[in-house]
mmCIF file of C-alpha atoms in Angstrom:
data_model
loop_
_atom_site.group_PDB
_atom_site.id
_atom_site.type_symbol
_atom_site.label_atom_id
_atom_site.label_comp_id
_atom_site.label_asym_id
_atom_site.label_seq_id
_atom_site.Cartn_x
_atom_site.Cartn_y
_atom_site.Cartn_z
ATOM 1 C CA UNK A 1 15.017 -18.378 2.040
ATOM 2 C CA UNK A 2 11.746 -20.065 2.942
ATOM 3 C CA UNK A 3 11.616 -22.066 6.125
ATOM 4 C CA UNK A 4 9.893 -25.382 6.628
ATOM 5 C CA UNK A 5 6.193 -25.139 7.350
ATOM 6 C CA UNK A 6 5.309 -25.254 11.028
ATOM 7 C CA UNK A 7 1.655 -25.679 11.948
ATOM 8 C CA UNK A 8 2.490 -24.067 15.301
ATOM 9 C CA UNK A 9 3.988 -21.019 13.637
ATOM 10 C CA UNK A 10 3.813 -17.937 15.851
ATOM 11 C CA UNK A 11 3.486 -15.363 13.098
ATOM 12 C CA UNK A 12 -0.079 -14.518 12.243
ATOM 13 C CA UNK A 13 -0.604 -13.287 8.696
ATOM 14 C CA UNK A 14 -3.095 -10.479 8.143
ATOM 15 C CA UNK A 15 -3.646 -9.633 4.497
ATOM 16 C CA UNK A 16 -4.640 -6.175 3.401
ATOM 17 C CA UNK A 17 -6.442 -7.257 0.272
ATOM 18 C CA UNK A 18 -3.526 -6.980 -2.152
ATOM 19 C CA UNK A 19 -4.204 -3.266 -2.516
ATOM 20 C CA UNK A 20 -2.503 -2.031 -5.689
ATOM 21 C CA UNK A 21 -0.725 1.325 -5.505
ATOM 22 C CA UNK A 22 -0.018 1.649 -9.188
ATOM 23 C CA UNK A 23 -1.866 4.203 -11.293
ATOM 24 C CA UNK A 24 -5.551 3.489 -11.572
ATOM 25 C CA UNK A 25 -6.114 1.379 -14.676
ATOM 26 C CA UNK A 26 -8.675 -1.190 -15.689
ATOM 27 C CA UNK A 27 -7.366 -4.519 -14.482
ATOM 28 C CA UNK A 28 -6.884 -6.856 -11.547
ATOM 29 C CA UNK A 29 -4.386 -6.182 -8.731
ATOM 30 C CA UNK A 30 -2.018 -8.955 -7.618
ATOM 31 C CA UNK A 31 -3.107 -11.218 -4.777
ATOM 32 C CA UNK A 32 -1.591 -14.030 -2.760
ATOM 33 C CA UNK A 33 -1.495 -17.504 -4.281
ATOM 34 C CA UNK A 34 -3.878 -19.586 -2.156
ATOM 35 C CA UNK A 35 -2.550 -22.973 -3.283
ATOM 36 C CA UNK A 36 -0.546 -23.422 -0.072
ATOM 37 C CA UNK A 37 2.897 -22.409 -1.352
ATOM 38 C CA UNK A 38 3.202 -19.435 1.023
ATOM 39 C CA UNK A 39 4.752 -20.248 4.393
ATOM 40 C CA UNK A 40 4.209 -18.242 7.524
ATOM 41 C CA UNK A 41 7.408 -16.930 9.121
ATOM 42 C CA UNK A 42 8.425 -18.719 12.297
ATOM 43 C CA UNK A 43 8.618 -16.710 15.490
ATOM 44 C CA UNK A 44 12.369 -16.079 16.073
ATOM 45 C CA UNK A 45 13.912 -17.789 19.078
ATOM 46 C CA UNK A 46 15.777 -14.555 19.868
ATOM 47 C CA UNK A 47 12.420 -12.833 20.425
ATOM 48 C CA UNK A 48 11.234 -15.293 23.095
ATOM 49 C CA UNK A 49 13.033 -13.901 26.193
ATOM 50 C CA UNK A 50 11.335 -10.508 25.852
ATOM 51 C CA UNK A 51 8.086 -11.833 24.336
ATOM 52 C CA UNK A 52 8.475 -9.466 21.386
ATOM 53 C CA UNK A 53 5.418 -8.685 19.291
ATOM 54 C CA UNK A 54 4.604 -6.283 16.520
ATOM 55 C CA UNK A 55 3.182 -5.650 13.078
ATOM 56 C CA UNK A 56 5.259 -5.433 9.907
ATOM 57 C CA UNK A 57 3.587 -3.582 7.014
ATOM 58 C CA UNK A 58 5.114 -3.431 3.543
ATOM 59 C CA UNK A 59 4.381 -2.491 -0.011
ATOM 60 C CA UNK A 60 5.516 -5.425 -2.160
ATOM 61 C CA UNK A 61 6.430 -5.035 -5.831
ATOM 62 C CA UNK A 62 5.122 -8.143 -7.593
ATOM 63 C CA UNK A 63 6.583 -9.126 -10.970
ATOM 64 C CA UNK A 64 4.504 -10.359 -13.888
ATOM 65 C CA UNK A 65 5.493 -13.898 -12.846
ATOM 66 C CA UNK A 66 4.125 -13.487 -9.310
ATOM 67 C CA UNK A 67 7.444 -13.145 -7.456
ATOM 68 C CA UNK A 68 8.394 -10.445 -4.944
ATOM 69 C CA UNK A 69 11.045 -8.118 -6.360
ATOM 70 C CA UNK A 70 11.306 -5.567 -3.568
ATOM 71 C CA UNK A 71 9.636 -4.550 -0.321
ATOM 72 C CA UNK A 72 9.161 -0.983 0.848
ATOM 73 C CA UNK A 73 8.867 -0.961 4.623
ATOM 74 C CA UNK A 74 5.953 1.177 5.719
ATOM 75 C CA UNK A 75 5.892 0.118 9.349
ATOM 76 C CA UNK A 76 8.459 -1.757 11.430
ATOM 77 C CA UNK A 77 7.602 -4.197 14.209
ATOM 78 C CA UNK A 78 10.050 -2.265 16.340
ATOM 79 C CA UNK A 79 12.310 -5.338 16.630
ATOM 80 C CA UNK A 80 15.109 -6.187 14.204
ATOM 81 C CA UNK A 81 14.745 -9.965 14.532
ATOM 82 C CA UNK A 82 11.002 -9.835 13.820
ATOM 83 C CA UNK A 83 11.597 -7.531 10.839
ATOM 84 C CA UNK A 84 14.195 -9.937 9.419
ATOM 85 C CA UNK A 85 11.939 -12.966 9.847
ATOM 86 C CA UNK A 86 9.027 -11.215 8.172
ATOM 87 C CA UNK A 87 11.090 -9.903 5.251
ATOM 88 C CA UNK A 88 12.715 -13.285 4.653
ATOM 89 C CA UNK A 89 9.326 -14.991 4.520
ATOM 90 C CA UNK A 90 7.740 -12.329 2.321
ATOM 91 C CA UNK A 91 10.446 -12.710 -0.323
ATOM 92 C CA UNK A 92 9.481 -16.381 -0.551
ATOM 93 C CA UNK A 93 5.786 -15.732 -1.053
ATOM 94 C CA UNK A 94 4.145 -16.277 -4.424
ATOM 95 C CA UNK A 95 1.369 -14.146 -5.868
ATOM 96 C CA UNK A 96 -1.113 -14.313 -8.687
ATOM 97 C CA UNK A 97 0.179 -11.398 -10.777
ATOM 98 C CA UNK A 98 -1.900 -8.369 -11.560
ATOM 99 C CA UNK A 99 -3.632 -8.229 -14.921
ATOM 100 C CA UNK A 100 -4.033 -5.362 -17.338
ATOM 101 C CA UNK A 101 -6.010 -5.951 -20.506
ATOM 102 C CA UNK A 102 -5.869 -9.640 -19.678
ATOM 103 C CA UNK A 103 -2.055 -9.779 -19.520
ATOM 104 C CA UNK A 104 0.161 -10.187 -16.405
ATOM 105 C CA UNK A 105 1.881 -6.937 -15.413
ATOM 106 C CA UNK A 106 4.179 -5.831 -12.553
ATOM 107 C CA UNK A 107 2.200 -4.144 -9.778
ATOM 108 C CA UNK A 108 2.248 -3.453 -6.054
ATOM 109 C CA UNK A 109 0.422 -5.114 -3.167
ATOM 110 C CA UNK A 110 0.211 -4.067 0.471
ATOM 111 C CA UNK A 111 0.709 -6.835 3.023
ATOM 112 C CA UNK A 112 0.956 -7.170 6.787
ATOM 113 C CA UNK A 113 2.612 -9.733 9.070
ATOM 114 C CA UNK A 114 1.694 -9.750 12.773
ATOM 115 C CA UNK A 115 4.011 -11.456 15.262
ATOM 116 C CA UNK A 116 2.871 -12.607 18.719
ATOM 117 C CA UNK A 117 4.741 -14.850 21.203
ATOM 118 C CA UNK A 118 3.813 -18.561 21.032
ATOM 119 C CA UNK A 119 1.931 -18.547 24.348
ATOM 120 C CA UNK A 120 -0.276 -15.714 23.084
ATOM 121 C CA UNK A 121 -1.382 -17.406 19.860
ATOM 122 C CA UNK A 122 -5.089 -17.429 19.359
ATOM 123 C CA UNK A 123 -5.628 -14.289 21.439
ATOM 124 C CA UNK A 124 -7.553 -11.460 19.801
ATOM 125 C CA UNK A 125 -5.337 -9.175 17.738
ATOM 126 C CA UNK A 126 -5.570 -5.418 17.906
ATOM 127 C CA UNK A 127 -6.627 -3.933 14.581
ATOM 128 C CA UNK A 128 -3.673 -1.900 13.348
ATOM 129 C CA UNK A 129 -5.807 -0.120 10.734
ATOM 130 C CA UNK A 130 -4.650 0.622 7.204
ATOM 131 C CA UNK A 131 -0.969 1.029 6.471
ATOM 132 C CA UNK A 132 0.192 4.658 6.381
ATOM 133 C CA UNK A 133 0.613 6.350 3.034
ATOM 134 C CA UNK A 134 4.146 7.472 3.887
ATOM 135 C CA UNK A 135 7.025 5.605 5.460
ATOM 136 C CA UNK A 136 6.458 4.913 9.142
ATOM 137 C CA UNK A 137 9.728 3.007 9.527
ATOM 138 C CA UNK A 138 11.195 6.389 10.407
ATOM 139 C CA UNK A 139 9.450 9.490 11.679
ATOM 140 C CA UNK A 140 8.244 11.755 8.844
ATOM 141 C CA UNK A 141 10.957 14.233 9.850
ATOM 142 C CA UNK A 142 14.233 13.491 11.640
ATOM 143 C CA UNK A 143 16.066 16.483 13.110
ATOM 144 C CA UNK A 144 19.631 16.109 14.362
ATOM 145 C CA UNK A 145 21.949 18.686 15.914
ATOM 146 C CA UNK A 146 25.651 18.013 16.304
ATOM 147 C CA UNK A 147 27.440 20.679 18.392
ATOM 148 C CA UNK A 148 30.622 22.005 16.815
ATOM 149 C CA UNK A 149 33.168 19.219 16.622
ATOM 150 C CA UNK A 150 30.642 16.585 17.677
ATOM 151 C CA UNK A 151 28.379 14.122 15.907
ATOM 152 C CA UNK A 152 24.717 13.316 16.439
ATOM 153 C CA UNK A 153 23.194 10.238 14.804
ATOM 154 C CA UNK A 154 20.169 7.970 14.693
ATOM 155 C CA UNK A 155 20.902 4.370 13.661
ATOM 156 C CA UNK A 156 19.136 1.040 13.194
ATOM 157 C CA UNK A 157 20.239 -2.489 12.327
ATOM 158 C CA UNK A 158 19.817 -3.303 8.633
ATOM 159 C CA UNK A 159 16.979 -5.870 8.397
ATOM 160 C CA UNK A 160 17.908 -7.170 4.919
ATOM 161 C CA UNK A 161 21.079 -8.177 3.055
ATOM 162 C CA UNK A 162 20.270 -6.133 -0.058
ATOM 163 C CA UNK A 163 18.600 -2.768 0.287
ATOM 164 C CA UNK A 164 18.407 0.979 -0.266
ATOM 165 C CA UNK A 165 17.857 3.830 2.164
ATOM 166 C CA UNK A 166 16.783 7.186 0.740
ATOM 167 C CA UNK A 167 16.042 10.579 2.294
ATOM 168 C CA UNK A 168 16.127 14.306 1.708
ATOM 169 C CA UNK A 169 18.463 16.440 3.827
ATOM 170 C CA UNK A 170 18.447 20.178 4.494
ATOM 171 C CA UNK A 171 20.792 22.193 6.688
ATOM 172 C CA UNK A 172 19.064 24.190 9.412
ATOM 173 C CA UNK A 173 22.259 25.744 10.780
ATOM 174 C CA UNK A 174 24.223 26.555 7.638
ATOM 175 C CA UNK A 175 27.536 27.933 8.891
ATOM 176 C CA UNK A 176 30.543 26.277 10.469
ATOM 177 C CA UNK A 177 34.236 27.258 10.800
ATOM 178 C CA UNK A 178 36.565 26.315 7.969
ATOM 179 C CA UNK A 179 38.511 23.923 10.226
ATOM 180 C CA UNK A 180 35.293 22.351 11.544
ATOM 181 C CA UNK A 181 32.989 21.911 8.525
ATOM 182 C CA UNK A 182 29.336 21.116 8.974
ATOM 183 C CA UNK A 183 28.340 17.752 7.510
ATOM 184 C CA UNK A 184 25.120 15.747 7.380
ATOM 185 C CA UNK A 185 23.992 12.645 5.497
ATOM 186 C CA UNK A 186 23.350 8.903 5.416
ATOM 187 C CA UNK A 187 25.774 6.280 6.693
ATOM 188 C CA UNK A 188 26.228 2.519 6.863
ATOM 189 C CA UNK A 189 28.582 0.694 9.202
ATOM 190 C CA UNK A 190 30.086 -2.765 9.550
ATOM 191 C CA UNK A 191 32.642 -3.410 12.253
ATOM 192 C CA UNK A 192 35.297 -0.699 12.112
ATOM 193 C CA UNK A 193 34.248 0.471 8.631
ATOM 194 C CA UNK A 194 31.846 3.301 7.990
ATOM 195 C CA UNK A 195 30.650 4.654 4.624
ATOM 196 C CA UNK A 196 28.601 7.776 3.998
ATOM 197 C CA UNK A 197 27.092 10.092 1.434
ATOM 198 C CA UNK A 198 26.870 13.608 2.792
ATOM 199 C CA UNK A 199 26.328 17.302 2.241
ATOM 200 C CA UNK A 200 29.229 19.465 3.472
ATOM 201 C CA UNK A 201 29.195 23.199 4.229
ATOM 202 C CA UNK A 202 32.105 25.356 5.401
ATOM 203 C CA UNK A 203 31.753 28.984 6.418
ATOM 204 C CA UNK A 204 30.299 30.525 3.236
ATOM 205 C CA UNK A 205 32.340 33.717 3.718
ATOM 206 C CA UNK A 206 35.870 32.301 3.392
ATOM 207 C CA UNK A 207 36.319 30.078 1.586
ATOM 208 C CA UNK A 208 32.846 29.605 0.109
ATOM 209 C CA UNK A 209 32.371 25.856 -0.281
ATOM 210 C CA UNK A 210 29.449 23.529 -0.278
ATOM 211 C CA UNK A 211 29.797 19.983 -1.573
ATOM 212 C CA UNK A 212 28.286 16.545 -1.891
ATOM 213 C CA UNK A 213 30.575 13.617 -1.286
ATOM 214 C CA UNK A 214 31.228 10.020 -0.348
ATOM 215 C CA UNK A 215 33.531 8.861 2.400
ATOM 216 C CA UNK A 216 34.877 5.523 3.628
ATOM 217 C CA UNK A 217 36.452 5.312 7.075
ATOM 218 C CA UNK A 218 38.232 2.480 8.856
ATOM 219 C CA UNK A 219 39.006 2.646 12.573
ATOM 220 C CA UNK A 220 37.873 6.262 12.503
ATOM 221 C CA UNK A 221 40.343 7.316 9.793
ATOM 222 C CA UNK A 222 39.337 8.375 6.293
ATOM 223 C CA UNK A 223 40.363 5.764 3.712
ATOM 224 C CA UNK A 224 38.848 7.103 0.519
ATOM 225 C CA UNK A 225 36.150 9.399 -0.769
ATOM 226 C CA UNK A 226 35.050 11.885 -3.376
ATOM 227 C CA UNK A 227 33.600 15.380 -3.158
ATOM 228 C CA UNK A 228 32.069 17.563 -5.831
ATOM 229 C CA UNK A 229 31.415 21.295 -5.481
ATOM 230 C CA UNK A 230 27.866 22.534 -5.784
ATOM 231 C CA UNK A 231 27.241 26.136 -4.812
ATOM 232 C CA UNK A 232 23.467 25.873 -4.535
ATOM 233 C CA UNK A 233 22.998 23.397 -1.676
ATOM 234 C CA UNK A 234 22.551 25.646 1.349
ATOM 235 C CA UNK A 235 18.941 26.236 2.276
ATOM 236 C CA UNK A 236 17.731 23.570 -0.141
ATOM 237 C CA UNK A 237 16.638 19.979 0.289
ATOM 238 C CA UNK A 238 18.987 17.500 -1.356
ATOM 239 C CA UNK A 239 17.909 13.940 -2.186
ATOM 240 C CA UNK A 240 20.502 11.342 -1.156
ATOM 241 C CA UNK A 241 20.597 7.552 -1.010
ATOM 242 C CA UNK A 242 22.826 4.638 -0.023
ATOM 243 C CA UNK A 243 22.420 1.111 -1.363
ATOM 244 C CA UNK A 244 24.121 -2.098 -0.284
ATOM 245 C CA UNK A 245 24.375 -5.768 -1.131
ATOM 246 C CA UNK A 246 25.884 -8.830 0.611
ATOM 247 C CA UNK A 247 29.311 -8.382 -1.037
ATOM 248 C CA UNK A 248 29.961 -5.132 0.794
ATOM 249 C CA UNK A 249 29.512 -3.083 -2.378
ATOM 250 C CA UNK A 250 27.619 0.135 -1.786
ATOM 251 C CA UNK A 251 26.538 2.971 -3.996
ATOM 252 C CA UNK A 252 26.070 6.565 -2.952
ATOM 253 C CA UNK A 253 23.746 8.811 -4.912
ATOM 254 C CA UNK A 254 22.599 12.404 -4.623
ATOM 255 C CA UNK A 255 20.811 14.858 -6.861
ATOM 256 C CA UNK A 256 23.395 16.585 -9.023
ATOM 257 C CA UNK A 257 26.070 14.229 -7.716
ATOM 258 C CA UNK A 258 25.674 10.942 -9.539
ATOM 259 C CA UNK A 259 26.137 7.336 -8.463
ATOM 260 C CA UNK A 260 29.508 6.297 -7.050
ATOM 261 C CA UNK A 261 30.586 2.992 -5.531
ATOM 262 C CA UNK A 262 32.147 2.430 -2.139
ATOM 263 C CA UNK A 263 33.467 -1.034 -1.372
ATOM 264 C CA UNK A 264 33.567 -2.247 2.216
ATOM 265 C CA UNK A 265 35.315 -5.437 3.257
ATOM 266 C CA UNK A 266 32.068 -6.844 4.684
ATOM 267 C CA UNK A 267 28.353 -6.358 4.271
ATOM 268 C CA UNK A 268 27.086 -3.369 6.305
ATOM 269 C CA UNK A 269 25.204 -4.191 9.509
ATOM 270 C CA UNK A 270 23.546 -0.889 10.415
ATOM 271 C CA UNK A 271 22.459 2.304 8.742
ATOM 272 C CA UNK A 272 21.565 5.744 10.002
ATOM 273 C CA UNK A 273 21.416 9.515 9.726
ATOM 274 C CA UNK A 274 24.121 11.790 11.119
ATOM 275 C CA UNK A 275 25.022 15.461 11.561
ATOM 276 C CA UNK A 276 28.475 16.784 12.479
ATOM 277 C CA UNK A 277 28.891 20.393 13.618
ATOM 278 C CA UNK A 278 25.501 21.133 12.113
ATOM 279 C CA UNK A 279 21.762 21.052 12.527
ATOM 280 C CA UNK A 280 20.053 19.116 9.761
ATOM 281 C CA UNK A 281 16.572 17.948 8.893
ATOM 282 C CA UNK A 282 15.899 14.643 7.117
ATOM 283 C CA UNK A 283 12.567 13.878 5.457
ATOM 284 C CA UNK A 284 10.977 11.325 3.114
ATOM 285 C CA UNK A 285 13.141 8.585 4.630
ATOM 286 C CA UNK A 286 12.379 5.134 3.237
ATOM 287 C CA UNK A 287 14.006 1.735 3.552
ATOM 288 C CA UNK A 288 13.596 -0.698 0.646
ATOM 289 C CA UNK A 289 14.628 -4.354 0.778
ATOM 290 C CA UNK A 290 15.402 -6.034 -2.547
ATOM 291 C CA UNK A 291 15.340 -9.650 -3.648
ATOM 292 C CA UNK A 292 18.783 -11.217 -4.066
ATOM 293 C CA UNK A 293 20.496 -9.782 -7.146
ATOM 294 C CA UNK A 294 17.674 -7.333 -7.867
ATOM 295 C CA UNK A 295 18.979 -4.112 -6.313
ATOM 296 C CA UNK A 296 19.481 -1.788 -9.324
ATOM 297 C CA UNK A 297 21.918 0.397 -7.369
ATOM 298 C CA UNK A 298 23.928 -2.487 -5.937
ATOM 299 C CA UNK A 299 26.164 -5.113 -7.515
ATOM 300 C CA UNK A 300 24.622 -4.635 -10.958
ATOM 301 C CA UNK A 301 26.370 -1.263 -11.190
ATOM 302 C CA UNK A 302 30.135 -1.783 -11.239
#
């Protein structure tokens, strides 16, 4: 995953001191290995025409051997190609692991990668300040309203081949006709295939139904899916998540729903939030990128 070292690299690395976010204990937080093994990400050629620039901020989980296990994106550069380049490089970085009672332990470190176009290298960089304490990859709250029979969505290209997107969803408008049920949740898409985990609510008068479910569509037609009744969803926040890996295997998870697999024919390319015939509010949205083979909700769960 690491690229060859380029002394003219156009990604400037700004370290945030390896700030540990684990519980306060006596010990040493992890920090970057200074022996020269860490390579700066190259500035992507696709970013040159528009002179893209931006700052990528992550929380990195460092194993007791000094490797990066997963990255929680706190702040996106605003450009998919820059995000991908930064994530790819970060997974190749090596750290001196954190110590507790003199022994290496898994811990977290906060890191930042700043991208500037090649012709701007060496120019003063604006201080981005400390990374936010909550995910800034999405707004703190995402509100979507899909008029009856229509869908509203907010999507973004997936910046990593193995990852997890999590959020909480709550219906704002709770009622919809029986033949036009309200639905809101997370989705991933690749080509003509679309997979989702969603909360569904029909008119609670007749028949009274609220459910959590998974759904796989191809060319706009439902291929497979599962739904499970739960009469206590309306008016409450429900935690949901979708995970993916390069094989096209996804898992859908929701509180009170369990983990279920959805298999697509190809790895998903974009993810997003959606609402159909409903108004919904999403909060606590976070995107986590995992090292190859490390996603606990991906291919390791068959």
